[in-house]
PDB file of C-alpha atoms in Angstrom:
ATOM      1  CA  UNK A1418     -29.868  39.466  62.598  1.00 82.00           C
ATOM      2  CA  UNK A1419     -26.616  41.275  63.274  1.00 89.00           C
ATOM      3  CA  UNK A1420     -24.021  41.265  60.496  1.00 94.00           C
ATOM      4  CA  UNK A1421     -20.429  42.271  61.106  1.00 96.00           C
ATOM      5  CA  UNK A1422     -18.144  43.109  58.210  1.00 97.00           C
ATOM      6  CA  UNK A1423     -14.472  43.909  58.076  1.00 98.00           C
ATOM      7  CA  UNK A1424     -12.279  45.339  55.416  1.00 97.00           C
ATOM      8  CA  UNK A1425      -9.887  44.658  54.101  1.00 97.00           C
ATOM      9  CA  UNK A1426      -9.961  40.888  54.540  1.00 96.00           C
ATOM     10  CA  UNK A1427      -6.301  40.607  53.583  1.00 96.00           C
ATOM     11  CA  UNK A1428      -3.664  43.224  54.159  1.00 94.00           C
ATOM     12  CA  UNK A1429      -0.035  43.062  53.238  1.00 95.00           C
ATOM     13  CA  UNK A1430       2.007  46.019  54.360  1.00 92.00           C
ATOM     14  CA  UNK A1431       5.609  46.978  54.779  1.00 94.00           C
ATOM     15  CA  UNK A1432       7.233  47.563  58.119  1.00 96.00           C
ATOM     16  CA  UNK A1433       7.065  51.152  59.199  1.00 96.00           C
ATOM     17  CA  UNK A1434       3.835  51.936  57.365  1.00 96.00           C
ATOM     18  CA  UNK A1435       0.463  52.929  58.806  1.00 96.00           C
ATOM     19  CA  UNK A1436      -2.873  51.410  57.971  1.00 95.00           C
ATOM     20  CA  UNK A1437      -6.451  51.147  59.234  1.00 97.00           C
ATOM     21  CA  UNK A1438      -8.762  48.144  59.444  1.00 98.00           C
ATOM     22  CA  UNK A1439     -12.489  48.871  59.403  1.00 98.00           C
ATOM     23  CA  UNK A1440     -15.303  47.044  61.141  1.00 98.00           C
ATOM     24  CA  UNK A1441     -18.956  47.782  60.283  1.00 97.00           C
ATOM     25  CA  UNK A1442     -21.959  46.259  61.969  1.00 96.00           C
ATOM     26  CA  UNK A1443     -25.606  46.334  61.056  1.00 95.00           C
ATOM     27  CA  UNK A1444     -27.513  46.711  64.337  1.00 89.00           C
ATOM     28  CA  UNK A1445     -27.146  49.018  67.307  1.00 84.00           C
ATOM     29  CA  UNK A1446     -24.692  47.826  69.906  1.00 82.00           C
ATOM     30  CA  UNK A1447     -22.586  49.712  72.397  1.00 75.00           C
ATOM     31  CA  UNK A1448     -19.968  47.049  73.004  1.00 87.00           C
ATOM     32  CA  UNK A1449     -17.305  46.180  70.491  1.00 93.00           C
ATOM     33  CA  UNK A1450     -14.206  44.073  70.934  1.00 95.00           C
ATOM     34  CA  UNK A1451     -11.022  43.517  68.978  1.00 97.00           C
ATOM     35  CA  UNK A1452      -9.202  40.201  69.121  1.00 97.00           C
ATOM     36  CA  UNK A1453      -5.946  38.969  67.685  1.00 97.00           C
ATOM     37  CA  UNK A1454      -5.391  35.402  66.513  1.00 96.00           C
ATOM     38  CA  UNK A1455      -2.032  33.903  65.572  1.00 95.00           C
ATOM     39  CA  UNK A1456      -2.118  30.841  63.285  1.00 91.00           C
ATOM     40  CA  UNK A1457      -3.377  27.780  65.144  1.00 89.00           C
ATOM     41  CA  UNK A1458      -3.830  29.738  68.344  1.00 92.00           C
ATOM     42  CA  UNK A1459      -6.653  31.114  70.421  1.00 93.00           C
ATOM     43  CA  UNK A1460      -8.263  34.550  70.400  1.00 95.00           C
ATOM     44  CA  UNK A1461      -6.427  37.142  72.421  1.00 94.00           C
ATOM     45  CA  UNK A1462      -8.403  40.149  73.617  1.00 93.00           C
ATOM     46  CA  UNK A1463      -6.918  43.448  72.484  1.00 96.00           C
ATOM     47  CA  UNK A1464      -9.508  46.136  73.163  1.00 95.00           C
ATOM     48  CA  UNK A1465     -12.909  46.546  74.718  1.00 93.00           C
ATOM     49  CA  UNK A1466     -14.829  49.598  73.454  1.00 93.00           C
ATOM     50  CA  UNK A1467     -17.919  50.411  75.467  1.00 87.00           C
ATOM     51  CA  UNK A1468     -19.251  53.744  74.338  1.00 82.00           C
ATOM     52  CA  UNK A1469     -19.531  56.127  71.449  1.00 82.00           C
ATOM     53  CA  UNK A1470     -16.275  57.939  70.874  1.00 84.00           C
ATOM     54  CA  UNK A1471     -14.236  55.424  72.882  1.00 88.00           C
ATOM     55  CA  UNK A1472     -10.583  55.303  71.911  1.00 92.00           C
ATOM     56  CA  UNK A1473      -8.079  52.828  73.285  1.00 94.00           C
ATOM     57  CA  UNK A1474      -4.387  52.539  72.505  1.00 96.00           C
ATOM     58  CA  UNK A1475      -1.844  49.829  73.190  1.00 95.00           C
ATOM     59  CA  UNK A1476       1.565  50.113  71.631  1.00 96.00           C
ATOM     60  CA  UNK A1477       1.255  50.495  67.863  1.00 96.00           C
ATOM     61  CA  UNK A1478      -2.469  49.709  67.837  1.00 98.00           C
ATOM     62  CA  UNK A1479      -5.302  52.148  68.419  1.00 98.00           C
ATOM     63  CA  UNK A1480      -8.990  51.278  68.308  1.00 97.00           C
ATOM     64  CA  UNK A1481     -11.982  53.590  68.163  1.00 96.00           C
ATOM     65  CA  UNK A1482     -15.749  53.246  68.139  1.00 95.00           C
ATOM     66  CA  UNK A1483     -18.448  55.356  66.496  1.00 93.00           C
ATOM     67  CA  UNK A1484     -21.762  53.823  67.543  1.00 91.00           C
ATOM     68  CA  UNK A1485     -23.788  56.249  65.442  1.00 91.00           C
ATOM     69  CA  UNK A1486     -21.991  55.170  62.278  1.00 93.00           C
ATOM     70  CA  UNK A1487     -21.806  51.561  63.562  1.00 94.00           C
ATOM     71  CA  UNK A1488     -18.116  51.635  62.756  1.00 95.00           C
ATOM     72  CA  UNK A1489     -14.961  50.722  64.579  1.00 96.00           C
ATOM     73  CA  UNK A1490     -11.429  51.186  63.355  1.00 97.00           C
ATOM     74  CA  UNK A1491      -8.165  49.528  64.291  1.00 98.00           C
ATOM     75  CA  UNK A1492      -5.264  51.752  63.327  1.00 98.00           C
ATOM     76  CA  UNK A1493      -1.760  50.377  62.991  1.00 97.00           C
ATOM     77  CA  UNK A1494       1.107  52.799  63.364  1.00 97.00           C
ATOM     78  CA  UNK A1495       4.611  52.029  62.061  1.00 95.00           C
ATOM     79  CA  UNK A1496       3.887  48.339  61.594  1.00 95.00           C
ATOM     80  CA  UNK A1497       6.390  45.713  62.689  1.00 96.00           C
ATOM     81  CA  UNK A1498       6.587  42.047  61.730  1.00 95.00           C
ATOM     82  CA  UNK A1499       5.321  40.930  65.162  1.00 95.00           C
ATOM     83  CA  UNK A1500       1.921  42.428  64.337  1.00 97.00           C
ATOM     84  CA  UNK A1501       1.370  39.815  61.618  1.00 97.00           C
ATOM     85  CA  UNK A1502      -1.802  37.948  62.652  1.00 97.00           C
ATOM     86  CA  UNK A1503      -5.534  37.833  61.965  1.00 97.00           C
ATOM     87  CA  UNK A1504      -7.558  40.563  63.642  1.00 97.00           C
ATOM     88  CA  UNK A1505     -11.230  40.087  64.444  1.00 97.00           C
ATOM     89  CA  UNK A1506     -13.773  42.575  65.617  1.00 97.00           C
ATOM     90  CA  UNK A1507     -16.726  41.219  67.576  1.00 95.00           C
ATOM     91  CA  UNK A1508     -19.975  42.872  68.608  1.00 93.00           C
ATOM     92  CA  UNK A1509     -21.874  41.947  71.748  1.00 88.00           C
ATOM     93  CA  UNK A1510     -25.426  41.140  70.711  1.00 86.00           C
ATOM     94  CA  UNK A1511     -28.047  39.442  72.811  1.00 82.00           C
ATOM     95  CA  UNK A1512     -26.333  36.627  74.651  1.00 82.00           C
ATOM     96  CA  UNK A1513     -23.409  36.195  72.345  1.00 87.00           C
ATOM     97  CA  UNK A1514     -20.555  37.861  70.519  1.00 90.00           C
ATOM     98  CA  UNK A1515     -20.843  38.078  66.742  1.00 93.00           C
ATOM     99  CA  UNK A1516     -17.507  38.052  64.976  1.00 96.00           C
ATOM    100  CA  UNK A1517     -16.456  39.687  61.771  1.00 97.00           C
ATOM    101  CA  UNK A1518     -14.704  37.584  59.121  1.00 96.00           C
ATOM    102  CA  UNK A1519     -11.255  38.703  60.232  1.00 97.00           C
ATOM    103  CA  UNK A1520      -8.482  40.687  58.579  1.00 97.00           C
ATOM    104  CA  UNK A1521      -5.340  38.713  57.856  1.00 96.00           C
ATOM    105  CA  UNK A1522      -2.419  41.074  58.256  1.00 96.00           C
ATOM    106  CA  UNK A1523       1.066  40.342  56.947  1.00 96.00           C
ATOM    107  CA  UNK A1524       3.805  42.816  57.739  1.00 96.00           C
ATOM    108  CA  UNK A1525       6.731  42.427  55.386  1.00 93.00           C
ATOM    109  CA  UNK A1526      10.292  43.547  56.096  1.00 85.00           C
TER     110      UNK A1526
ATOM    111  CA  UNK B 666      -3.813  35.250  85.793  1.00 75.00           C
ATOM    112  CA  UNK B 667      -7.129  33.366  85.525  1.00 79.00           C
ATOM    113  CA  UNK B 668      -7.678  31.606  82.237  1.00 92.00           C
ATOM    114  CA  UNK B 669     -10.103  29.337  80.435  1.00 96.00           C
ATOM    115  CA  UNK B 670      -8.698  25.842  79.963  1.00 97.00           C
ATOM    116  CA  UNK B 671      -9.851  23.258  77.440  1.00 97.00           C
ATOM    117  CA  UNK B 672      -9.158  19.556  77.070  1.00 97.00           C
ATOM    118  CA  UNK B 673      -8.138  17.788  74.997  1.00 97.00           C
ATOM    119  CA  UNK B 674      -6.102  20.063  72.760  1.00 96.00           C
ATOM    120  CA  UNK B 675      -6.589  17.711  69.826  1.00 97.00           C
ATOM    121  CA  UNK B 676      -9.131  14.937  69.302  1.00 97.00           C
ATOM    122  CA  UNK B 677      -9.375  12.590  66.365  1.00 98.00           C
ATOM    123  CA  UNK B 678     -12.581  10.605  66.065  1.00 98.00           C
ATOM    124  CA  UNK B 679     -14.324   8.409  63.555  1.00 97.00           C
ATOM    125  CA  UNK B 680     -17.426   9.618  61.809  1.00 97.00           C
ATOM    126  CA  UNK B 681     -20.540   8.684  63.758  1.00 97.00           C
ATOM    127  CA  UNK B 682     -18.775   8.570  67.120  1.00 98.00           C
ATOM    128  CA  UNK B 683     -19.680  10.740  70.082  1.00 98.00           C
ATOM    129  CA  UNK B 684     -17.192  13.262  71.414  1.00 98.00           C
ATOM    130  CA  UNK B 685     -17.157  15.374  74.538  1.00 97.00           C
ATOM    131  CA  UNK B 686     -15.096  18.532  74.650  1.00 98.00           C
ATOM    132  CA  UNK B 687     -14.292  19.884  78.081  1.00 97.00           C
ATOM    133  CA  UNK B 688     -13.768  23.384  79.378  1.00 97.00           C
ATOM    134  CA  UNK B 689     -13.039  24.953  82.733  1.00 97.00           C
ATOM    135  CA  UNK B 690     -14.215  28.575  82.610  1.00 95.00           C
ATOM    136  CA  UNK B 691     -12.771  31.350  84.761  1.00 93.00           C
ATOM    137  CA  UNK B 692     -14.066  30.698  88.243  1.00 90.00           C
ATOM    138  CA  UNK B 693     -16.114  33.830  88.947  1.00 87.00           C
ATOM    139  CA  UNK B 694     -17.609  34.045  85.461  1.00 91.00           C
ATOM    140  CA  UNK B 695     -21.269  33.280  84.944  1.00 89.00           C
ATOM    141  CA  UNK B 696     -21.674  33.233  81.150  1.00 92.00           C
ATOM    142  CA  UNK B 697     -20.187  30.430  79.096  1.00 94.00           C
ATOM    143  CA  UNK B 698     -19.942  30.024  75.348  1.00 95.00           C
ATOM    144  CA  UNK B 699     -18.889  27.607  72.659  1.00 97.00           C
ATOM    145  CA  UNK B 700     -17.642  28.820  69.304  1.00 97.00           C
ATOM    146  CA  UNK B 701     -16.131  26.943  66.415  1.00 97.00           C
ATOM    147  CA  UNK B 702     -13.748  27.924  63.675  1.00 96.00           C
ATOM    148  CA  UNK B 703     -13.278  25.855  60.570  1.00 93.00           C
ATOM    149  CA  UNK B 704      -9.672  26.150  59.475  1.00 84.00           C
ATOM    150  CA  UNK B 705      -8.852  29.694  58.422  1.00 78.00           C
ATOM    151  CA  UNK B 706     -12.457  30.788  58.455  1.00 87.00           C
ATOM    152  CA  UNK B 707     -14.873  32.788  60.536  1.00 91.00           C
ATOM    153  CA  UNK B 708     -15.435  32.329  64.258  1.00 95.00           C
ATOM    154  CA  UNK B 709     -18.988  30.972  64.511  1.00 95.00           C
ATOM    155  CA  UNK B 710     -21.194  31.131  67.569  1.00 95.00           C
ATOM    156  CA  UNK B 711     -22.692  27.838  68.730  1.00 97.00           C
ATOM    157  CA  UNK B 712     -24.285  28.382  72.124  1.00 96.00           C
ATOM    158  CA  UNK B 713     -24.299  30.514  75.252  1.00 93.00           C
ATOM    159  CA  UNK B 714     -25.131  29.231  78.726  1.00 93.00           C
ATOM    160  CA  UNK B 715     -26.178  31.081  81.852  1.00 90.00           C
ATOM    161  CA  UNK B 716     -27.726  30.046  85.122  1.00 88.00           C
ATOM    162  CA  UNK B 717     -27.568  26.367  84.191  1.00 89.00           C
ATOM    163  CA  UNK B 718     -29.460  26.685  80.972  1.00 92.00           C
ATOM    164  CA  UNK B 719     -28.946  27.586  77.345  1.00 94.00           C
ATOM    165  CA  UNK B 720     -29.547  31.309  76.869  1.00 92.00           C
ATOM    166  CA  UNK B 721     -29.005  31.443  73.118  1.00 92.00           C
ATOM    167  CA  UNK B 722     -28.018  29.051  70.341  1.00 94.00           C
ATOM    168  CA  UNK B 723     -27.301  29.309  66.645  1.00 94.00           C
ATOM    169  CA  UNK B 724     -28.735  27.280  63.792  1.00 94.00           C
ATOM    170  CA  UNK B 725     -25.510  25.256  63.801  1.00 95.00           C
ATOM    171  CA  UNK B 726     -26.360  23.976  67.285  1.00 96.00           C
ATOM    172  CA  UNK B 727     -28.828  21.289  66.235  1.00 94.00           C
ATOM    173  CA  UNK B 728     -29.976  18.137  68.012  1.00 95.00           C
ATOM    174  CA  UNK B 729     -26.559  16.566  67.590  1.00 96.00           C
ATOM    175  CA  UNK B 730     -25.087  19.090  70.025  1.00 97.00           C
ATOM    176  CA  UNK B 731     -25.641  19.465  73.743  1.00 97.00           C
ATOM    177  CA  UNK B 732     -23.977  21.339  76.575  1.00 97.00           C
ATOM    178  CA  UNK B 733     -23.769  20.612  80.231  1.00 95.00           C
ATOM    179  CA  UNK B 734     -22.298  21.988  83.406  1.00 92.00           C
ATOM    180  CA  UNK B 735     -21.953  18.738  85.339  1.00 86.00           C
ATOM    181  CA  UNK B 736     -20.341  20.310  88.404  1.00 87.00           C
ATOM    182  CA  UNK B 737     -19.271  23.707  89.652  1.00 78.00           C
ATOM    183  CA  UNK B 738     -16.274  24.018  87.391  1.00 87.00           C
ATOM    184  CA  UNK B 739     -16.626  22.115  84.102  1.00 93.00           C
ATOM    185  CA  UNK B 740     -18.575  23.074  81.007  1.00 96.00           C
ATOM    186  CA  UNK B 741     -18.867  20.448  78.272  1.00 97.00           C
ATOM    187  CA  UNK B 742     -19.907  20.285  74.639  1.00 98.00           C
ATOM    188  CA  UNK B 743     -21.107  16.926  73.368  1.00 98.00           C
ATOM    189  CA  UNK B 744     -21.490  16.021  69.726  1.00 98.00           C
ATOM    190  CA  UNK B 745     -23.540  12.837  69.529  1.00 96.00           C
ATOM    191  CA  UNK B 746     -22.758  11.506  66.078  1.00 95.00           C
ATOM    192  CA  UNK B 747     -19.896  13.355  64.466  1.00 97.00           C
ATOM    193  CA  UNK B 748     -19.819  14.220  60.783  1.00 96.00           C
ATOM    194  CA  UNK B 749     -16.851  15.093  58.614  1.00 97.00           C
ATOM    195  CA  UNK B 750     -18.020  18.713  58.532  1.00 95.00           C
ATOM    196  CA  UNK B 751     -17.760  18.927  62.322  1.00 97.00           C
ATOM    197  CA  UNK B 752     -13.976  19.033  61.918  1.00 97.00           C
ATOM    198  CA  UNK B 753     -12.967  22.424  63.292  1.00 97.00           C
ATOM    199  CA  UNK B 754     -11.334  24.209  66.181  1.00 97.00           C
ATOM    200  CA  UNK B 755     -13.781  24.516  69.062  1.00 98.00           C
ATOM    201  CA  UNK B 756     -13.299  27.393  71.467  1.00 97.00           C
ATOM    202  CA  UNK B 757     -14.842  27.742  74.882  1.00 97.00           C
ATOM    203  CA  UNK B 758     -15.196  31.229  76.362  1.00 95.00           C
ATOM    204  CA  UNK B 759     -16.493  32.768  79.542  1.00 94.00           C
ATOM    205  CA  UNK B 760     -17.444  36.256  80.656  1.00 91.00           C
ATOM    206  CA  UNK B 761     -18.657  37.969  83.779  1.00 86.00           C
ATOM    207  CA  UNK B 762     -21.793  40.052  84.180  1.00 72.00           C
ATOM    208  CA  UNK B 763     -20.114  43.399  84.699  1.00 61.00           C
ATOM    209  CA  UNK B 764     -20.039  46.360  82.338  1.00 57.00           C
ATOM    210  CA  UNK B 765     -17.093  44.989  80.406  1.00 60.00           C
ATOM    211  CA  UNK B 766     -18.696  41.627  79.608  1.00 74.00           C
ATOM    212  CA  UNK B 767     -15.443  40.728  77.891  1.00 85.00           C
ATOM    213  CA  UNK B 768     -15.181  37.150  76.666  1.00 89.00           C
ATOM    214  CA  UNK B 769     -12.010  35.255  77.465  1.00 93.00           C
ATOM    215  CA  UNK B 770     -11.246  32.323  75.218  1.00 95.00           C
ATOM    216  CA  UNK B 771      -9.593  29.004  75.904  1.00 97.00           C
ATOM    217  CA  UNK B 772      -6.798  27.682  73.727  1.00 96.00           C
ATOM    218  CA  UNK B 773      -9.207  25.523  71.739  1.00 96.00           C
ATOM    219  CA  UNK B 774      -9.755  21.858  70.929  1.00 97.00           C
ATOM    220  CA  UNK B 775      -8.941  20.819  67.397  1.00 97.00           C
ATOM    221  CA  UNK B 776     -11.496  18.177  66.411  1.00 98.00           C
ATOM    222  CA  UNK B 777     -10.690  16.013  63.405  1.00 97.00           C
ATOM    223  CA  UNK B 778     -13.392  13.661  62.160  1.00 97.00           C
ATOM    224  CA  UNK B 779     -12.154  10.916  59.848  1.00 97.00           C
TER     225      UNK B 779
END
């Protein structure tokens, strides 16, 4: 059974700082996804990572995938308040997507 | 831009009642999913559906749950006899069969069982 872990689970950071969220998974998979969820809202797709060494960037967020280490990272550069949300990684496995527990990010002024 | 739509956005039901949650997936997608999220918690897989049949289901998806694609556009989740612990946000998602296989999620139905 695939297990997906994230850390940290809670992250409070000041505007302008950098930080990285980590996503580990237990079984081989070559497809990993990052989603953002605002409170009470749906899951918004951020990145699709399809191969070892894949790196995607959008604005202040950059995601990477190391399939050998079964690790993905979501790096936040110069955080702003608008990035406050919960971030989930999800791994495609069989006929479904297995989600990590989420990282709740608060960016403080 | 194509999107997954779900109705209703909020449903309140009495314990023991049947509920049907409705979803219209993106039109050219072939895989459909239901997930649920208890408030503030993990996104849990319920079931995936392909080619008019269940392709995978979790242990949560017991005999009280069923899914159906009654026509060419709708995808429904039925809970036969709701329990208090079924209260959650239910998300429908769909994906295509291409390399990306990215799942697009609807806005969710908040189910409250009283």
